[in-house]
CSV table of C-alpha atoms in Angstrom, one decimal:
chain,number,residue,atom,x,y,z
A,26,UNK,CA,0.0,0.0,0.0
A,27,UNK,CA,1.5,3.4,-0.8
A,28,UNK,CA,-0.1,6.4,0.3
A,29,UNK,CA,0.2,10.0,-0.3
A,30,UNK,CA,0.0,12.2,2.4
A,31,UNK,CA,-2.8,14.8,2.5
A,32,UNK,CA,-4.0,14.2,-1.3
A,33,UNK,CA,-5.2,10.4,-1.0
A,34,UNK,CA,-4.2,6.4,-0.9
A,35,UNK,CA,-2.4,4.4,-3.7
A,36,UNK,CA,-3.1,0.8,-3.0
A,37,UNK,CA,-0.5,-1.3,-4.8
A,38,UNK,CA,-0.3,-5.0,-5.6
A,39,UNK,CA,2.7,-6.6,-6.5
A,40,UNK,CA,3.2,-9.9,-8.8
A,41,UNK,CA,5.0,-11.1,-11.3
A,42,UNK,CA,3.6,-8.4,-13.8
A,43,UNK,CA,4.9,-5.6,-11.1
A,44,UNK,CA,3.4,-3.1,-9.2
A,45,UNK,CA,0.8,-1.5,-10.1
A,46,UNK,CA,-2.4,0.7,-9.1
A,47,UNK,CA,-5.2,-1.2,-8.6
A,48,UNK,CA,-7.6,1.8,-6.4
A,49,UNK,CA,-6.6,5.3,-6.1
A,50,UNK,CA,-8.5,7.4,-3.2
A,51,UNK,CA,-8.2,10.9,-4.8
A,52,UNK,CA,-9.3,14.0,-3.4
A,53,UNK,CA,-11.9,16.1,-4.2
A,54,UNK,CA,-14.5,18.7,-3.5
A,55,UNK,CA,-15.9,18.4,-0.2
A,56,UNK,CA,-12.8,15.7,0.5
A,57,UNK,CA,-9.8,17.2,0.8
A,58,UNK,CA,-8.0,14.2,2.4
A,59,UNK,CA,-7.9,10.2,2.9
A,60,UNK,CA,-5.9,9.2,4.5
A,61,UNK,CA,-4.9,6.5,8.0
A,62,UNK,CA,-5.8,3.7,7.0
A,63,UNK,CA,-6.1,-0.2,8.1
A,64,UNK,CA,-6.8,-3.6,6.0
A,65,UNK,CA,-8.4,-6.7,7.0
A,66,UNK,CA,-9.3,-10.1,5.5
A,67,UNK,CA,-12.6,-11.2,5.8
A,68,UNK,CA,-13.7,-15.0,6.3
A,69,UNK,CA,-15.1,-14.9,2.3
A,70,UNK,CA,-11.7,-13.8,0.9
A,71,UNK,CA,-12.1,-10.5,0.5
A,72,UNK,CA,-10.2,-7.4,1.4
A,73,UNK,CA,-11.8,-4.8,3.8
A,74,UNK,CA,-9.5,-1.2,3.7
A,75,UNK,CA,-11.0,1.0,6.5
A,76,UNK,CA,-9.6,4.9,6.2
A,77,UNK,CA,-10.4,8.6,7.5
A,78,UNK,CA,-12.1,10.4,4.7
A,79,UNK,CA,-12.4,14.1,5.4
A,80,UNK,CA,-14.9,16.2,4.6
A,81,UNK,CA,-15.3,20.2,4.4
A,82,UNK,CA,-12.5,22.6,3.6
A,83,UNK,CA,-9.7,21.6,6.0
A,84,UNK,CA,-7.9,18.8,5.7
A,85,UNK,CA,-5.5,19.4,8.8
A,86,UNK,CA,-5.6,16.9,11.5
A,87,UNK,CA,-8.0,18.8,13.0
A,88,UNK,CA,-10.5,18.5,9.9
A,89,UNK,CA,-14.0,17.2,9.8
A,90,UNK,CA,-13.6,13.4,8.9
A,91,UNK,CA,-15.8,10.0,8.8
A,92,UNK,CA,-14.3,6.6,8.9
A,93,UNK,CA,-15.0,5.4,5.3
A,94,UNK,CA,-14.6,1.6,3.9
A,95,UNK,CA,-13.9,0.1,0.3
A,96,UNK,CA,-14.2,-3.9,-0.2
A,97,UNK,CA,-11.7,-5.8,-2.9
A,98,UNK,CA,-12.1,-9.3,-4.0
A,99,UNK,CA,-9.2,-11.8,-2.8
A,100,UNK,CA,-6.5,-10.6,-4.9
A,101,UNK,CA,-6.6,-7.4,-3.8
A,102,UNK,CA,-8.7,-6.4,-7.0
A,103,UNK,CA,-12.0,-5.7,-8.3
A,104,UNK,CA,-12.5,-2.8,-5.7
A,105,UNK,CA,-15.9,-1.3,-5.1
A,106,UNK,CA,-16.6,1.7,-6.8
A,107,UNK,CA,-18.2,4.1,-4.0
A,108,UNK,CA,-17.3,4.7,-0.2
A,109,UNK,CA,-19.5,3.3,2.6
A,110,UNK,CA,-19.4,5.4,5.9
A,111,UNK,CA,-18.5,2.8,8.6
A,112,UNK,CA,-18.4,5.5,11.6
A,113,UNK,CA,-19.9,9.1,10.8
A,114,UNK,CA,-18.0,11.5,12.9
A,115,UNK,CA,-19.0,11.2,16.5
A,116,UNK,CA,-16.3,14.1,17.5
A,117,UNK,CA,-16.4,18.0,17.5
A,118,UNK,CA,-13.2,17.2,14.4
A,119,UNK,CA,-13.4,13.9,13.3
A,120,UNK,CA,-12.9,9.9,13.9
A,121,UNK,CA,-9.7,8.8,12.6
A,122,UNK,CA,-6.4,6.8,12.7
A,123,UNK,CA,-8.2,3.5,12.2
A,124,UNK,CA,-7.3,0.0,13.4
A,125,UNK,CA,-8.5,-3.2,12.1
A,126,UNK,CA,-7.5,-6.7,14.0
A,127,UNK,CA,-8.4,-10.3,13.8
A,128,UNK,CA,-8.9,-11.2,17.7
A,129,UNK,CA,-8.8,-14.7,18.9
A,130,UNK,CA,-12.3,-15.0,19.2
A,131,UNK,CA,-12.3,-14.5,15.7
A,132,UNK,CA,-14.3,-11.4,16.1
A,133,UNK,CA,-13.1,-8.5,14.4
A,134,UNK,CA,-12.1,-5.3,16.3
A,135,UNK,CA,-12.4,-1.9,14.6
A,136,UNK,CA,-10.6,1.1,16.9
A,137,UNK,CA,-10.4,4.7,16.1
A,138,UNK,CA,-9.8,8.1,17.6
A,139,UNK,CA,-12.4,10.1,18.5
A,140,UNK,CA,-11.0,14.0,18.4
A,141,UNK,CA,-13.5,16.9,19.7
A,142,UNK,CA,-10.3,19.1,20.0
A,143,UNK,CA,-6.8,19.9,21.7
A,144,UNK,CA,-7.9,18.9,25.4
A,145,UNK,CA,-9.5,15.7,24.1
A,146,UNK,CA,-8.8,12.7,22.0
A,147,UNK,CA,-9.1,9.3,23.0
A,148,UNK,CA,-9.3,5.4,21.3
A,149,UNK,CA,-12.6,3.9,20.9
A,150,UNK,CA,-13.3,-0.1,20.1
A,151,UNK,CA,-16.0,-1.5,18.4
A,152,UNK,CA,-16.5,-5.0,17.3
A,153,UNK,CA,-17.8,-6.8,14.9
A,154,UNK,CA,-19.2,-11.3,14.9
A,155,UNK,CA,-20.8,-11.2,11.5
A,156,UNK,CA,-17.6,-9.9,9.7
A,157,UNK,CA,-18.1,-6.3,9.1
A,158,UNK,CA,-22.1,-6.5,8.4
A,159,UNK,CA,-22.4,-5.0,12.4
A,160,UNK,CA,-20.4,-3.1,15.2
A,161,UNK,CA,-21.1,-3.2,18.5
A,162,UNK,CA,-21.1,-0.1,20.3
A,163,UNK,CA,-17.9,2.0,20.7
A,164,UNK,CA,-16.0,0.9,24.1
A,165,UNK,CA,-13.2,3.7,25.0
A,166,UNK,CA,-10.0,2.3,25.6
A,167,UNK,CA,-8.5,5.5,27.7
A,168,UNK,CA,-10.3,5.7,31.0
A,169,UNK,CA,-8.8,9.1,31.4
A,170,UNK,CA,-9.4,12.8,29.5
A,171,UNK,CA,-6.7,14.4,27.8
A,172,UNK,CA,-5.0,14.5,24.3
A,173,UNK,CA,-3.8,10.8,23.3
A,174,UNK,CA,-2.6,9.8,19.7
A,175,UNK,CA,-2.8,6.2,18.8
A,176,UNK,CA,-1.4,5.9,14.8
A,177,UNK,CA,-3.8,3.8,12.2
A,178,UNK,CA,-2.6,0.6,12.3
A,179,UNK,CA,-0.9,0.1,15.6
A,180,UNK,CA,-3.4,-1.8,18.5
A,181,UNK,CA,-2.2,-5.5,18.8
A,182,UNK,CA,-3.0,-8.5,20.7
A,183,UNK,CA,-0.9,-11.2,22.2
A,184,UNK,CA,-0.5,-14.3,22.0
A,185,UNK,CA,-2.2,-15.0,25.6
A,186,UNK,CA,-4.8,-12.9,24.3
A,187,UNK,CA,-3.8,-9.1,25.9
A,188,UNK,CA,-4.6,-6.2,23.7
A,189,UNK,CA,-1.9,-3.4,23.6
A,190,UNK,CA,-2.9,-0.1,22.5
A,191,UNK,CA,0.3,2.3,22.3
A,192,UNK,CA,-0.4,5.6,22.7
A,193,UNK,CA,1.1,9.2,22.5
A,194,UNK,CA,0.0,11.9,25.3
A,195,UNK,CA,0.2,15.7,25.1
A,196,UNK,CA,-0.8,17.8,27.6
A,197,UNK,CA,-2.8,21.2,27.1
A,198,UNK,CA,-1.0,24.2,28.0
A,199,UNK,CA,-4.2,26.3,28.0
A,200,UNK,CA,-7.7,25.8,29.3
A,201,UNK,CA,-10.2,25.1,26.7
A,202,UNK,CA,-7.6,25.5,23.9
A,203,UNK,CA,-9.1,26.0,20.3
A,204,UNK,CA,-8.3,23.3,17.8
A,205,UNK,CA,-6.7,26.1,15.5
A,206,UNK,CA,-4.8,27.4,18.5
A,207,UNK,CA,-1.5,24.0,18.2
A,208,UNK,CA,0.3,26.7,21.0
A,209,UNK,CA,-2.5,25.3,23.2
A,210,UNK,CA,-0.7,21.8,23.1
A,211,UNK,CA,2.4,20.5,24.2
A,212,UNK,CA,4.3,18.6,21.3
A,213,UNK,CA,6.2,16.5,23.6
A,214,UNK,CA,4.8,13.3,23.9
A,215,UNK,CA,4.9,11.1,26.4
A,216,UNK,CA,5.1,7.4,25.7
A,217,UNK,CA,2.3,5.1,27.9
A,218,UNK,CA,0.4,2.0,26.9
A,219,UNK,CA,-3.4,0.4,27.4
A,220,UNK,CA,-3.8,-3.1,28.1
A,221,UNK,CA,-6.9,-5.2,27.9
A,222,UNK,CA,-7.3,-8.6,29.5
A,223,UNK,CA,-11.1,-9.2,28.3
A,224,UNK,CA,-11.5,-8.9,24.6
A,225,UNK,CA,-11.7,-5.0,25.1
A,226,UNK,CA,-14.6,-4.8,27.1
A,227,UNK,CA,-12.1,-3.0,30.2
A,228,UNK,CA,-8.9,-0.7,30.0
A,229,UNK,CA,-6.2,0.3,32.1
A,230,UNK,CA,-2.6,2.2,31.6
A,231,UNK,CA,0.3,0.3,31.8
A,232,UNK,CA,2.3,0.9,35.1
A,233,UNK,CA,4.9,2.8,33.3
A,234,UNK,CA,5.0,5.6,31.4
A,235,UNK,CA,8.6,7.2,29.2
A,236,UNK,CA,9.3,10.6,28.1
A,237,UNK,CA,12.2,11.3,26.3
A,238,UNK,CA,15.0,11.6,28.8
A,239,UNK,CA,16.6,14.4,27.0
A,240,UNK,CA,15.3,18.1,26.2
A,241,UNK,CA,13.4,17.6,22.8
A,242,UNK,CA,10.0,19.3,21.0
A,243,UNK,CA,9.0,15.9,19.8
A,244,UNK,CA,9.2,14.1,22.8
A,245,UNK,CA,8.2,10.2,22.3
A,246,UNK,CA,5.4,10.7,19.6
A,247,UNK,CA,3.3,7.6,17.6
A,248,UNK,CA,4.4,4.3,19.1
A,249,UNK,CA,4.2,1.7,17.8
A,250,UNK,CA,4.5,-2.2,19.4
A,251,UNK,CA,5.2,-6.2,18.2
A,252,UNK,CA,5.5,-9.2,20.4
A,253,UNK,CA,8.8,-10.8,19.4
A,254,UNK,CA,9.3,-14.3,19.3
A,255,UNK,CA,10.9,-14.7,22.7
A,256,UNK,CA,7.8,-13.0,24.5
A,257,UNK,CA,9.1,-9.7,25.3
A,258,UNK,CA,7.0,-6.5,23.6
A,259,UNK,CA,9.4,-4.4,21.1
A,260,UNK,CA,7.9,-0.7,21.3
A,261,UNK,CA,9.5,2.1,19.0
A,262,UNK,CA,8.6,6.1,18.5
A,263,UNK,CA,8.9,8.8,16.5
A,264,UNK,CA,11.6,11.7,17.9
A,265,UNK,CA,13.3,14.8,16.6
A,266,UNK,CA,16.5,13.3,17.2
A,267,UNK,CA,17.5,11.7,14.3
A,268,UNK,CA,16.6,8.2,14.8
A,269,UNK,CA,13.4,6.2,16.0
A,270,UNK,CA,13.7,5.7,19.7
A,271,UNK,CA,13.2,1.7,21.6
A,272,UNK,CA,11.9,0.4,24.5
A,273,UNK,CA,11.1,-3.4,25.7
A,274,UNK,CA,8.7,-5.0,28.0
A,275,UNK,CA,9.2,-8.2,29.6
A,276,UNK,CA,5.6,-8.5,31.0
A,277,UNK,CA,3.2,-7.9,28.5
A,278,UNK,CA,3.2,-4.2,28.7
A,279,UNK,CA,2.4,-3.6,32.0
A,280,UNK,CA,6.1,-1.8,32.8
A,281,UNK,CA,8.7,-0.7,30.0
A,282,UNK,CA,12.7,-0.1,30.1
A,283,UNK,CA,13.8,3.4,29.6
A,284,UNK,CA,13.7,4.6,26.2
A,285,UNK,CA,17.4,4.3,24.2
A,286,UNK,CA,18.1,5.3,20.9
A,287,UNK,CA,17.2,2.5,18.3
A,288,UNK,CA,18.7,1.4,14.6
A,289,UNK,CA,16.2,3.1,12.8
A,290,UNK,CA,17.6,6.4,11.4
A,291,UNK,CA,14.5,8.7,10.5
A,292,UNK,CA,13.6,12.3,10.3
A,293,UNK,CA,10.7,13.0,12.9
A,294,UNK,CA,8.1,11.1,11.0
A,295,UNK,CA,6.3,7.6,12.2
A,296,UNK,CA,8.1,4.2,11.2
């Protein structure tokens, strides 16, 4: 999948022909962006792609959006021609930032961020028995308020069955800020991590939270998180340092080592 940022999604399939284009999600009138999106594979074969589409004139993060969703056969072609809305926007901006994830039940979980503004955006769950036909209602996965980015893509669950929802905070450095008003947040994230022991029905934080332990305006932004092969969780994040910054768990998320420089040289941009 290749996307372009702010204008729309390429979705590319590779064989022995190549790659090439088999859906392009342009923008538009009335859609300025698509954008944060999520695949899964439905029992039937086919491909479910989940994304934000915005709506309106502003295509910021801040923008109106819906959570929109196109349907491919097995091969990853034949997609439908028109968007169905999967979650109108239940925020003051938008629902975005989507997840999509087998669970062990076989259920399928859809999460997304629910965004009314600066001083509050949080993960919501739903899930789905009939693949895709129905949602539950939306369960949120951040008991408490505040400002929280969880990137499209990124909520996983273990093999013991513990979902792991990485998450970015920024605090507010004004009361009520406006969404227009980015002085209003703090751009220094701080690193923490929800954790789910029932299929999503009830959240908690981990015990640990990480900021960066050096003076940076990125802080530890968008994490991300995989369960290696030896048990321990692998956690990563965008900085402004230069590099993608690491962290381990050795208990399934609950507490994390201090965050260390990793491999991955980047500008400050997700990996």
């Amino acid at each position: 999948c290749r996307f372009q940022d702010q204008t729309g999604d390429a979705m590319t399939t590779t064989g022995e022909e190549g790659s090439d284009v088999v859906l392009w999600l342009d923008h538009g009138d009335n859609n300025p962006r698509n954008s944060e999106g999520a695949f899964a594979t439905l029992a039937d074969g086919r491909i479910l792609f989940a994304y934000s589409r915005f709506y309106g004139t502003g295509g910021d993060d801040h923008g109106f959006a819906d959570i929109c969703v196109r349907t491919a056969d097995a091969t990853g072609r034949g997609w439908s021609a028109e968007d169905t809305t999967l979650v109108k926007n239940e925020g003051g901006c938008n629902v975005m930032s989507v997840s999509l994830l087998r669970l062990l039940d076989g259920r399928i979980a859809l999460f997304y961020l629910v965004k009314n503004g600066l001083d509050d955006c949080r993960l919501r769950m739903r899930v789905s028995a009939d693949e895709a036909a129905s949602w539950s209602n939306a369960v949120c996965c951040i008991p408490a308020p505040g400002y929280f980015v969880v990137n499209n893509d990124r909520v996983i669950q273990l093999r013991g069955g513990r979902l792991v929802a990485p998450a970015s905070f920024h605090r507010t450095r004004k009361a009520a800020p406006r969404k227009d008003d980015y002085s209003g947040l703090d751009g220094r994230g701080i690193a923490i991590f929800f954790l789910s022991d029932d299929a999503g029905a009830t959240w908690r934080e981990s015990k640990d939270w990480w900021a960066l332990p050096e003076r940076s305006g990125a802080g530890l932004q968008e994490p991300g998180v995989v369960e290696l092969n030896d048990g321990r969780l692998y956690g990563y994040c965008r900085t402004d340092r230069g590099c993608q910054y690491e962290l381990f768990s050795e208990d399934g998320g609950e507490t994390w080592t201090p965050p260390r420089p990793a491999s991955f040289l980047s500008p400050c941009s997700p990996l």
